[in-house]
Coordinates of N, CA and C in Angstrom, one line a residue:
X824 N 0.8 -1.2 0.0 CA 0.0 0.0 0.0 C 0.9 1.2 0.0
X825 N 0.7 2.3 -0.7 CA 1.1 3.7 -0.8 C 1.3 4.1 0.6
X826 N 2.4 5.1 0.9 CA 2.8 5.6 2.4 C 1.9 7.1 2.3
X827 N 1.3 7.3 1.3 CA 0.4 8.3 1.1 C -0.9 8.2 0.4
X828 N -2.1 9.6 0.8 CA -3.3 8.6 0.2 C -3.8 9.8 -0.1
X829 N -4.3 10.7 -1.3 CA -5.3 11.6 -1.5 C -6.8 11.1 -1.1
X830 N -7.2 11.7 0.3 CA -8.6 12.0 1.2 C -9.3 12.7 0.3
X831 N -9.4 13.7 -0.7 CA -10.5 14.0 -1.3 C -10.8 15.7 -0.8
X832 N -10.9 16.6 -1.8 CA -11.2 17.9 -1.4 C -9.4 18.6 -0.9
X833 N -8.4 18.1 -1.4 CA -7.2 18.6 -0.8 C -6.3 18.6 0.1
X834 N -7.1 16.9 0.8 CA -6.8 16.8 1.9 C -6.3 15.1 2.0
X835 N -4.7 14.9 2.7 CA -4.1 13.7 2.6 C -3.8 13.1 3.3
X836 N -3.5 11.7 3.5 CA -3.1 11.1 4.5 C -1.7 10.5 4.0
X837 N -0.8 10.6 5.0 CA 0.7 9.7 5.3 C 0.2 8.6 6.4
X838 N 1.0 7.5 6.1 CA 0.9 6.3 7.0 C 1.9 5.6 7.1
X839 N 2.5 6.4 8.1 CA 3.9 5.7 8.7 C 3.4 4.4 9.4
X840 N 5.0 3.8 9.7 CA 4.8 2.9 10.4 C 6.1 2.5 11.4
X841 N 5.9 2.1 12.4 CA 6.9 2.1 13.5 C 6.5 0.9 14.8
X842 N 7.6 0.9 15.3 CA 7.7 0.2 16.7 C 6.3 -0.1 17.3
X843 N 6.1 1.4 17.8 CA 4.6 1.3 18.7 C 3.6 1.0 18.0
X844 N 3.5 1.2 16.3 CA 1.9 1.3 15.5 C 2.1 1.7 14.8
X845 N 0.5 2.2 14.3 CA 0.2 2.5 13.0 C 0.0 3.7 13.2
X846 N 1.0 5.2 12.9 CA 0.6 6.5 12.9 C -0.2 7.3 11.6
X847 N -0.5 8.3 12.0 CA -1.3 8.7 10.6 C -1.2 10.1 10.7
X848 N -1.0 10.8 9.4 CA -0.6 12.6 9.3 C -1.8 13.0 8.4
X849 N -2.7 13.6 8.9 CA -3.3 14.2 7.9 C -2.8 15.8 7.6
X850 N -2.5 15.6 6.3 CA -2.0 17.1 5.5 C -2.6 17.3 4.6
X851 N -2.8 19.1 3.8 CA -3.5 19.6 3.1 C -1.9 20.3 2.1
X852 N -1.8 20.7 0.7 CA -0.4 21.4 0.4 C -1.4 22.8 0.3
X853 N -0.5 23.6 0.4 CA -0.9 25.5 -0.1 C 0.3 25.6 -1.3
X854 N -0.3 26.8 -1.7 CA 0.7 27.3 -2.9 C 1.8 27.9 -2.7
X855 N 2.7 27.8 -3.4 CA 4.2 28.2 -3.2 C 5.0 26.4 -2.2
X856 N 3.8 25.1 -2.8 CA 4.9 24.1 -2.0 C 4.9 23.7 -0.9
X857 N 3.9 24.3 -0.1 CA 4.1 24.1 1.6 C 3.5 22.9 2.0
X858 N 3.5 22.7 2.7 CA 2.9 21.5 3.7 C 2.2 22.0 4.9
X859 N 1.1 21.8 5.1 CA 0.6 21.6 6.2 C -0.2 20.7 7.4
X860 N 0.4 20.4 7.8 CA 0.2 19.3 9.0 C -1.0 19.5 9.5
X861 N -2.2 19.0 9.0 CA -3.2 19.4 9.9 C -3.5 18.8 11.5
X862 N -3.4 17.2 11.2 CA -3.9 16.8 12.3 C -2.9 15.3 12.7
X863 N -2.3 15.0 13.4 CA -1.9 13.3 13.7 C -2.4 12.8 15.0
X864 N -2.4 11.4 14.5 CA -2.7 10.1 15.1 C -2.3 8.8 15.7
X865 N -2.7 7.9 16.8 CA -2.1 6.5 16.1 C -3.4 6.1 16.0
X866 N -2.9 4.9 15.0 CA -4.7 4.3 14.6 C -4.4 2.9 15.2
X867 N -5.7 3.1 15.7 CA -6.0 1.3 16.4 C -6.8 0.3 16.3
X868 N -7.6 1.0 15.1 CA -8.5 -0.3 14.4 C -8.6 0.0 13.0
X869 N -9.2 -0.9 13.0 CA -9.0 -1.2 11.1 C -9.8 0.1 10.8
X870 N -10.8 0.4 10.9 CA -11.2 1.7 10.5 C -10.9 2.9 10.8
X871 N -11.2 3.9 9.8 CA -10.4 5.6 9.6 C -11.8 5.2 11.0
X872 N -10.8 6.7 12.0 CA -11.3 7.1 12.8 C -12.3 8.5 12.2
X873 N -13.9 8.8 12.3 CA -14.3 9.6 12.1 C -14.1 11.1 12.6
X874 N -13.8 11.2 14.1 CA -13.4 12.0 15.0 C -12.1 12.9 14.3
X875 N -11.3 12.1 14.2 CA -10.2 12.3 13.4 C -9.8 13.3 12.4
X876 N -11.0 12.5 11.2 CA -11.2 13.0 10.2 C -12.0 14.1 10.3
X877 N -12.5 14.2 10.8 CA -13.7 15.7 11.3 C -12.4 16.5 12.0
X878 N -11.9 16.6 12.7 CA -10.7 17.3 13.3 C -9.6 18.3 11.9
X879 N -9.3 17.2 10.8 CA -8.6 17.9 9.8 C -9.3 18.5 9.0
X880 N -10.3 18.0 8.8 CA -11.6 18.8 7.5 C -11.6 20.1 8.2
X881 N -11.9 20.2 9.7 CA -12.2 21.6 9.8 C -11.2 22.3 10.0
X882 N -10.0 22.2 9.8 CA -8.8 22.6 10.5 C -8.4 23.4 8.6
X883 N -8.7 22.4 8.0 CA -8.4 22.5 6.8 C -9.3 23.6 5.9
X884 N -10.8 23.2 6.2 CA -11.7 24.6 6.1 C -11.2 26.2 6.2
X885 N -10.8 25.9 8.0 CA -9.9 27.1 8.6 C -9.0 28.0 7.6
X886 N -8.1 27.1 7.3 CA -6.7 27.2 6.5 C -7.9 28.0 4.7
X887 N -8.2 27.2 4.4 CA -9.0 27.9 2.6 C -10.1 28.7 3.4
X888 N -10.2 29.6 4.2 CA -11.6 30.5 4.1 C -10.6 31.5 5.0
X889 N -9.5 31.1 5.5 CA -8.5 32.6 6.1 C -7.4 32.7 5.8

């Protein structure tokens, strides 16, 4: 599987992986290149956590309306 995933509307996921688990970075890019780190995680069941993903959407909203 890809170590990255286009989420839809601009918004991405990385899926590292390490010692303790399964980590997870949700990031959005801006213009001029940037990165922005919206939200991380560790994930502990097989499904995307909802909570989660509500956490970067609106973080990311934030980010495109200011």
């Amino acid at each position: 599987m890809p170590h990255t995933k286009a989420m839809g509307d601009g918004l991405f996921e990385m899926r590292p992986k390490g010692r303790d688990g399964i980590g997870r970075a949700l990031y959005c890019y801006l213009k001029g290149k940037k990165i922005i780190i919206l939200h991380v995680f560790i994930k502990k069941k097989q499904t995307r956590p909802l909570k989660e993903l509500k956490i970067a959407r609106t973080r990311l909203q934030g980010i495109n309306n200011g």
